[in-house]
Amino acid sequence: MKLQIDEIPNLEETEILIKCREIDSKITKISNYIHTSYITVNGKLDGEIYVLNLDDIYYFEAVENRVFAYVEKNVYEVNYKLQELSEMLSRTSFIQIARTIILNINKIEKVSTLVNGRISAVLVNSERMIITRVYAHAFKQKLNG
């Protein structure tokens, strides 16, 4: 693989071009990382607004018509519906794993199968998430690139 970076001072917008023989799991992961690194989400905590990088977010959860972003030490309220986030993050490392949860697969430490077609994912912060049967197939595909 060759990598070339051209610095062009008067360029209006950064452009990333990937040339490949075929799109494999490595190319998909690179593409997902690029998409993730350019998207931010505003989160509210204690009356203040914070800009959250997707890399820092473990998951989003909808609770009583409100959506929260969970990061390592805090929980922020975001002004999106879960469906909006699902669409916005479709080409990133995030995937819906339950009716109320969208998970960042980059925060997964290990995965195991459970009975009834469900999947258990342990995150790097030791939190355990359950991927329901409805979302298990799409989750496996996303996880395998």
JSON list of C-alpha atoms in Angstrom, two decimals:
[
{"chain": "A", "resi": 1, "resn": "MET", "atom": "CA", "xyz": [0.00, 0.00, 0.00]},
{"chain": "A", "resi": 2, "resn": "LYS", "atom": "CA", "xyz": [1.24, 3.47, -0.88]},
{"chain": "A", "resi": 3, "resn": "LEU", "atom": "CA", "xyz": [0.32, 6.64, 0.98]},
{"chain": "A", "resi": 4, "resn": "GLN", "atom": "CA", "xyz": [0.65, 10.09, -0.51]},
{"chain": "A", "resi": 5, "resn": "ILE", "atom": "CA", "xyz": [-0.28, 13.36, 1.21]},
{"chain": "A", "resi": 6, "resn": "ASP", "atom": "CA", "xyz": [-0.20, 16.59, -0.76]},
{"chain": "A", "resi": 7, "resn": "GLU", "atom": "CA", "xyz": [-0.34, 19.84, 1.20]},
{"chain": "A", "resi": 8, "resn": "ILE", "atom": "CA", "xyz": [-2.05, 22.54, -0.88]},
{"chain": "A", "resi": 9, "resn": "PRO", "atom": "CA", "xyz": [-2.31, 25.83, 1.09]},
{"chain": "A", "resi": 10, "resn": "ASN", "atom": "CA", "xyz": [-5.03, 27.48, -1.03]},
{"chain": "A", "resi": 11, "resn": "LEU", "atom": "CA", "xyz": [-7.29, 24.40, -1.21]},
{"chain": "A", "resi": 12, "resn": "GLU", "atom": "CA", "xyz": [-10.85, 25.26, -0.14]},
{"chain": "A", "resi": 13, "resn": "GLU", "atom": "CA", "xyz": [-11.88, 21.82, 1.12]},
{"chain": "A", "resi": 14, "resn": "THR", "atom": "CA", "xyz": [-9.89, 18.76, 2.14]},
{"chain": "A", "resi": 15, "resn": "GLU", "atom": "CA", "xyz": [-10.35, 15.85, -0.26]},
{"chain": "A", "resi": 16, "resn": "ILE", "atom": "CA", "xyz": [-9.45, 12.26, 0.49]},
{"chain": "A", "resi": 17, "resn": "LEU", "atom": "CA", "xyz": [-9.20, 9.83, -2.42]},
{"chain": "A", "resi": 18, "resn": "ILE", "atom": "CA", "xyz": [-8.62, 6.12, -1.92]},
{"chain": "A", "resi": 19, "resn": "LYS", "atom": "CA", "xyz": [-7.62, 4.09, -4.98]},
{"chain": "A", "resi": 20, "resn": "CYS", "atom": "CA", "xyz": [-7.98, 0.35, -4.57]},
{"chain": "A", "resi": 21, "resn": "ARG", "atom": "CA", "xyz": [-8.41, -2.79, -6.62]},
{"chain": "A", "resi": 22, "resn": "GLU", "atom": "CA", "xyz": [-11.41, -3.79, -4.50]},
{"chain": "A", "resi": 23, "resn": "ILE", "atom": "CA", "xyz": [-13.14, -2.55, -1.38]},
{"chain": "A", "resi": 24, "resn": "ASP", "atom": "CA", "xyz": [-12.20, -4.96, 1.40]},
{"chain": "A", "resi": 25, "resn": "SER", "atom": "CA", "xyz": [-12.60, -4.82, 5.18]},
{"chain": "A", "resi": 26, "resn": "LYS", "atom": "CA", "xyz": [-9.44, -2.73, 5.64]},
{"chain": "A", "resi": 27, "resn": "ILE", "atom": "CA", "xyz": [-10.61, -0.11, 3.13]},
{"chain": "A", "resi": 28, "resn": "THR", "atom": "CA", "xyz": [-14.03, -0.06, 4.77]},
{"chain": "A", "resi": 29, "resn": "LYS", "atom": "CA", "xyz": [-12.46, 0.49, 8.20]},
{"chain": "A", "resi": 30, "resn": "ILE", "atom": "CA", "xyz": [-10.31, 3.33, 6.85]},
{"chain": "A", "resi": 31, "resn": "SER", "atom": "CA", "xyz": [-13.35, 4.93, 5.25]},
{"chain": "A", "resi": 32, "resn": "ASN", "atom": "CA", "xyz": [-15.37, 4.57, 8.47]},
{"chain": "A", "resi": 33, "resn": "TYR", "atom": "CA", "xyz": [-12.55, 6.12, 10.48]},
{"chain": "A", "resi": 34, "resn": "ILE", "atom": "CA", "xyz": [-12.36, 9.11, 8.12]},
{"chain": "A", "resi": 35, "resn": "HIS", "atom": "CA", "xyz": [-16.11, 9.66, 8.29]},
{"chain": "A", "resi": 36, "resn": "THR", "atom": "CA", "xyz": [-16.07, 9.35, 12.08]},
{"chain": "A", "resi": 37, "resn": "SER", "atom": "CA", "xyz": [-13.22, 11.81, 12.56]},
{"chain": "A", "resi": 38, "resn": "TYR", "atom": "CA", "xyz": [-15.03, 14.61, 10.70]},
{"chain": "A", "resi": 39, "resn": "ILE", "atom": "CA", "xyz": [-18.37, 14.36, 12.52]},
{"chain": "A", "resi": 40, "resn": "THR", "atom": "CA", "xyz": [-18.99, 15.99, 15.88]},
{"chain": "A", "resi": 41, "resn": "VAL", "atom": "CA", "xyz": [-22.09, 16.05, 18.07]},
{"chain": "A", "resi": 42, "resn": "ASN", "atom": "CA", "xyz": [-23.06, 18.77, 20.51]},
{"chain": "A", "resi": 43, "resn": "GLY", "atom": "CA", "xyz": [-23.88, 17.50, 23.98]},
{"chain": "A", "resi": 44, "resn": "LYS", "atom": "CA", "xyz": [-25.40, 19.33, 26.93]},
{"chain": "A", "resi": 45, "resn": "LEU", "atom": "CA", "xyz": [-24.21, 18.83, 30.50]},
{"chain": "A", "resi": 46, "resn": "ASP", "atom": "CA", "xyz": [-25.05, 21.04, 33.49]},
{"chain": "A", "resi": 47, "resn": "GLY", "atom": "CA", "xyz": [-26.42, 23.78, 31.24]},
{"chain": "A", "resi": 48, "resn": "GLU", "atom": "CA", "xyz": [-23.30, 23.98, 29.07]},
{"chain": "A", "resi": 49, "resn": "ILE", "atom": "CA", "xyz": [-22.83, 22.78, 25.49]},
{"chain": "A", "resi": 50, "resn": "TYR", "atom": "CA", "xyz": [-19.81, 20.60, 24.66]},
{"chain": "A", "resi": 51, "resn": "VAL", "atom": "CA", "xyz": [-18.53, 19.48, 21.26]},
{"chain": "A", "resi": 52, "resn": "LEU", "atom": "CA", "xyz": [-18.16, 15.70, 21.37]},
{"chain": "A", "resi": 53, "resn": "ASN", "atom": "CA", "xyz": [-15.90, 13.77, 19.00]},
{"chain": "A", "resi": 54, "resn": "LEU", "atom": "CA", "xyz": [-17.43, 10.50, 17.85]},
{"chain": "A", "resi": 55, "resn": "ASP", "atom": "CA", "xyz": [-14.24, 8.65, 18.79]},
{"chain": "A", "resi": 56, "resn": "ASP", "atom": "CA", "xyz": [-14.94, 9.48, 22.45]},
{"chain": "A", "resi": 57, "resn": "ILE", "atom": "CA", "xyz": [-18.56, 8.31, 22.48]},
{"chain": "A", "resi": 58, "resn": "TYR", "atom": "CA", "xyz": [-19.27, 4.76, 23.65]},
{"chain": "A", "resi": 59, "resn": "TYR", "atom": "CA", "xyz": [-22.95, 4.75, 22.72]},
{"chain": "A", "resi": 60, "resn": "PHE", "atom": "CA", "xyz": [-26.14, 6.77, 22.36]},
{"chain": "A", "resi": 61, "resn": "GLU", "atom": "CA", "xyz": [-29.25, 5.81, 24.30]},
{"chain": "A", "resi": 62, "resn": "ALA", "atom": "CA", "xyz": [-32.84, 7.02, 24.05]},
{"chain": "A", "resi": 63, "resn": "VAL", "atom": "CA", "xyz": [-34.59, 7.37, 27.41]},
{"chain": "A", "resi": 64, "resn": "GLU", "atom": "CA", "xyz": [-38.07, 8.89, 27.77]},
{"chain": "A", "resi": 65, "resn": "ASN", "atom": "CA", "xyz": [-37.98, 10.89, 24.49]},
{"chain": "A", "resi": 66, "resn": "ARG", "atom": "CA", "xyz": [-34.47, 12.19, 25.21]},
{"chain": "A", "resi": 67, "resn": "VAL", "atom": "CA", "xyz": [-31.20, 10.94, 23.72]},
{"chain": "A", "resi": 68, "resn": "PHE", "atom": "CA", "xyz": [-27.94, 10.75, 25.64]},
{"chain": "A", "resi": 69, "resn": "ALA", "atom": "CA", "xyz": [-24.32, 10.28, 24.55]},
{"chain": "A", "resi": 70, "resn": "TYR", "atom": "CA", "xyz": [-22.22, 8.19, 26.92]},
{"chain": "A", "resi": 71, "resn": "VAL", "atom": "CA", "xyz": [-18.50, 8.94, 27.08]},
{"chain": "A", "resi": 72, "resn": "GLU", "atom": "CA", "xyz": [-15.87, 7.66, 29.48]},
{"chain": "A", "resi": 73, "resn": "LYS", "atom": "CA", "xyz": [-16.80, 9.78, 32.51]},
{"chain": "A", "resi": 74, "resn": "ASN", "atom": "CA", "xyz": [-19.93, 11.76, 31.58]},
{"chain": "A", "resi": 75, "resn": "VAL", "atom": "CA", "xyz": [-23.35, 11.49, 30.02]},
{"chain": "A", "resi": 76, "resn": "TYR", "atom": "CA", "xyz": [-24.45, 14.30, 27.70]},
{"chain": "A", "resi": 77, "resn": "GLU", "atom": "CA", "xyz": [-27.92, 15.03, 26.37]},
{"chain": "A", "resi": 78, "resn": "VAL", "atom": "CA", "xyz": [-27.96, 15.49, 22.59]},
{"chain": "A", "resi": 79, "resn": "ASN", "atom": "CA", "xyz": [-30.57, 17.23, 20.46]},
{"chain": "A", "resi": 80, "resn": "TYR", "atom": "CA", "xyz": [-31.11, 14.40, 17.99]},
{"chain": "A", "resi": 81, "resn": "LYS", "atom": "CA", "xyz": [-33.62, 11.62, 17.73]},
{"chain": "A", "resi": 82, "resn": "LEU", "atom": "CA", "xyz": [-32.12, 8.15, 17.67]},
{"chain": "A", "resi": 83, "resn": "GLN", "atom": "CA", "xyz": [-33.33, 7.64, 14.09]},
{"chain": "A", "resi": 84, "resn": "GLU", "atom": "CA", "xyz": [-31.54, 10.85, 13.00]},
{"chain": "A", "resi": 85, "resn": "LEU", "atom": "CA", "xyz": [-28.32, 9.64, 14.61]},
{"chain": "A", "resi": 86, "resn": "SER", "atom": "CA", "xyz": [-28.69, 6.21, 13.02]},
{"chain": "A", "resi": 87, "resn": "GLU", "atom": "CA", "xyz": [-28.91, 7.79, 9.57]},
{"chain": "A", "resi": 88, "resn": "MET", "atom": "CA", "xyz": [-26.18, 10.35, 10.23]},
{"chain": "A", "resi": 89, "resn": "LEU", "atom": "CA", "xyz": [-23.77, 7.71, 11.57]},
{"chain": "A", "resi": 90, "resn": "SER", "atom": "CA", "xyz": [-24.52, 4.93, 9.08]},
{"chain": "A", "resi": 91, "resn": "ARG", "atom": "CA", "xyz": [-21.06, 5.16, 7.44]},
{"chain": "A", "resi": 92, "resn": "THR", "atom": "CA", "xyz": [-19.16, 5.31, 10.72]},
{"chain": "A", "resi": 93, "resn": "SER", "atom": "CA", "xyz": [-18.27, 2.81, 13.44]},
{"chain": "A", "resi": 94, "resn": "PHE", "atom": "CA", "xyz": [-21.71, 3.21, 15.04]},
{"chain": "A", "resi": 95, "resn": "ILE", "atom": "CA", "xyz": [-24.54, 0.69, 14.69]},
{"chain": "A", "resi": 96, "resn": "GLN", "atom": "CA", "xyz": [-27.94, 0.29, 16.24]},
{"chain": "A", "resi": 97, "resn": "ILE", "atom": "CA", "xyz": [-27.99, -2.73, 18.58]},
{"chain": "A", "resi": 98, "resn": "ALA", "atom": "CA", "xyz": [-31.40, -2.31, 20.22]},
{"chain": "A", "resi": 99, "resn": "ARG", "atom": "CA", "xyz": [-34.48, -0.17, 19.75]},
{"chain": "A", "resi": 100, "resn": "THR", "atom": "CA", "xyz": [-33.01, 2.46, 22.08]},
{"chain": "A", "resi": 101, "resn": "ILE", "atom": "CA", "xyz": [-29.22, 2.09, 21.64]},
{"chain": "A", "resi": 102, "resn": "ILE", "atom": "CA", "xyz": [-26.62, 2.94, 18.98]},
{"chain": "A", "resi": 103, "resn": "LEU", "atom": "CA", "xyz": [-23.17, 1.52, 19.83]},
{"chain": "A", "resi": 104, "resn": "ASN", "atom": "CA", "xyz": [-19.65, 2.51, 18.77]},
{"chain": "A", "resi": 105, "resn": "ILE", "atom": "CA", "xyz": [-18.06, -0.81, 17.74]},
{"chain": "A", "resi": 106, "resn": "ASN", "atom": "CA", "xyz": [-14.59, 0.68, 18.28]},
{"chain": "A", "resi": 107, "resn": "LYS", "atom": "CA", "xyz": [-15.34, 0.64, 22.02]},
{"chain": "A", "resi": 108, "resn": "ILE", "atom": "CA", "xyz": [-15.92, -3.13, 22.12]},
{"chain": "A", "resi": 109, "resn": "GLU", "atom": "CA", "xyz": [-13.40, -5.28, 23.97]},
{"chain": "A", "resi": 110, "resn": "LYS", "atom": "CA", "xyz": [-15.02, -8.69, 23.44]},
{"chain": "A", "resi": 111, "resn": "VAL", "atom": "CA", "xyz": [-18.16, -10.29, 22.04]},
{"chain": "A", "resi": 112, "resn": "SER", "atom": "CA", "xyz": [-19.96, -13.54, 22.84]},
{"chain": "A", "resi": 113, "resn": "THR", "atom": "CA", "xyz": [-23.16, -15.17, 21.65]},
{"chain": "A", "resi": 114, "resn": "LEU", "atom": "CA", "xyz": [-26.09, -15.74, 23.97]},
{"chain": "A", "resi": 115, "resn": "VAL", "atom": "CA", "xyz": [-29.18, -17.91, 23.74]},
{"chain": "A", "resi": 116, "resn": "ASN", "atom": "CA", "xyz": [-32.08, -16.83, 21.54]},
{"chain": "A", "resi": 117, "resn": "GLY", "atom": "CA", "xyz": [-29.79, -15.24, 18.92]},
{"chain": "A", "resi": 118, "resn": "ARG", "atom": "CA", "xyz": [-28.70, -12.35, 21.10]},
{"chain": "A", "resi": 119, "resn": "ILE", "atom": "CA", "xyz": [-25.10, -11.16, 21.43]},
{"chain": "A", "resi": 120, "resn": "SER", "atom": "CA", "xyz": [-23.25, -9.80, 24.45]},
{"chain": "A", "resi": 121, "resn": "ALA", "atom": "CA", "xyz": [-20.60, -7.11, 23.95]},
{"chain": "A", "resi": 122, "resn": "VAL", "atom": "CA", "xyz": [-18.27, -6.00, 26.72]},
{"chain": "A", "resi": 123, "resn": "LEU", "atom": "CA", "xyz": [-16.95, -2.49, 26.20]},
{"chain": "A", "resi": 124, "resn": "VAL", "atom": "CA", "xyz": [-13.46, -1.23, 27.04]},
{"chain": "A", "resi": 125, "resn": "ASN", "atom": "CA", "xyz": [-14.93, 0.40, 30.17]},
{"chain": "A", "resi": 126, "resn": "SER", "atom": "CA", "xyz": [-16.24, -3.07, 31.26]},
{"chain": "A", "resi": 127, "resn": "GLU", "atom": "CA", "xyz": [-19.87, -2.14, 30.59]},
{"chain": "A", "resi": 128, "resn": "ARG", "atom": "CA", "xyz": [-21.92, -4.95, 29.06]},
{"chain": "A", "resi": 129, "resn": "MET", "atom": "CA", "xyz": [-24.31, -4.32, 26.18]},
{"chain": "A", "resi": 130, "resn": "ILE", "atom": "CA", "xyz": [-26.85, -6.74, 24.72]},
{"chain": "A", "resi": 131, "resn": "ILE", "atom": "CA", "xyz": [-27.41, -6.82, 20.96]},
{"chain": "A", "resi": 132, "resn": "THR", "atom": "CA", "xyz": [-30.97, -7.96, 20.37]},
{"chain": "A", "resi": 133, "resn": "ARG", "atom": "CA", "xyz": [-31.93, -10.58, 17.78]},
{"chain": "A", "resi": 134, "resn": "VAL", "atom": "CA", "xyz": [-33.43, -7.98, 15.47]},
{"chain": "A", "resi": 135, "resn": "TYR", "atom": "CA", "xyz": [-30.09, -6.17, 15.16]},
{"chain": "A", "resi": 136, "resn": "ALA", "atom": "CA", "xyz": [-27.70, -9.15, 15.55]},
{"chain": "A", "resi": 137, "resn": "HIS", "atom": "CA", "xyz": [-27.18, -9.89, 11.83]},
{"chain": "A", "resi": 138, "resn": "ALA", "atom": "CA", "xyz": [-26.39, -6.27, 10.91]},
{"chain": "A", "resi": 139, "resn": "PHE", "atom": "CA", "xyz": [-24.12, -6.05, 13.97]},
{"chain": "A", "resi": 140, "resn": "LYS", "atom": "CA", "xyz": [-22.12, -9.12, 12.88]},
{"chain": "A", "resi": 141, "resn": "GLN", "atom": "CA", "xyz": [-21.73, -7.71, 9.38]},
{"chain": "A", "resi": 142, "resn": "LYS", "atom": "CA", "xyz": [-20.53, -4.34, 10.69]},
{"chain": "A", "resi": 143, "resn": "LEU", "atom": "CA", "xyz": [-18.16, -5.98, 13.17]},
{"chain": "A", "resi": 144, "resn": "ASN", "atom": "CA", "xyz": [-16.59, -8.15, 10.48]},
{"chain": "A", "resi": 145, "resn": "GLY", "atom": "CA", "xyz": [-16.13, -5.17, 8.19]}
]
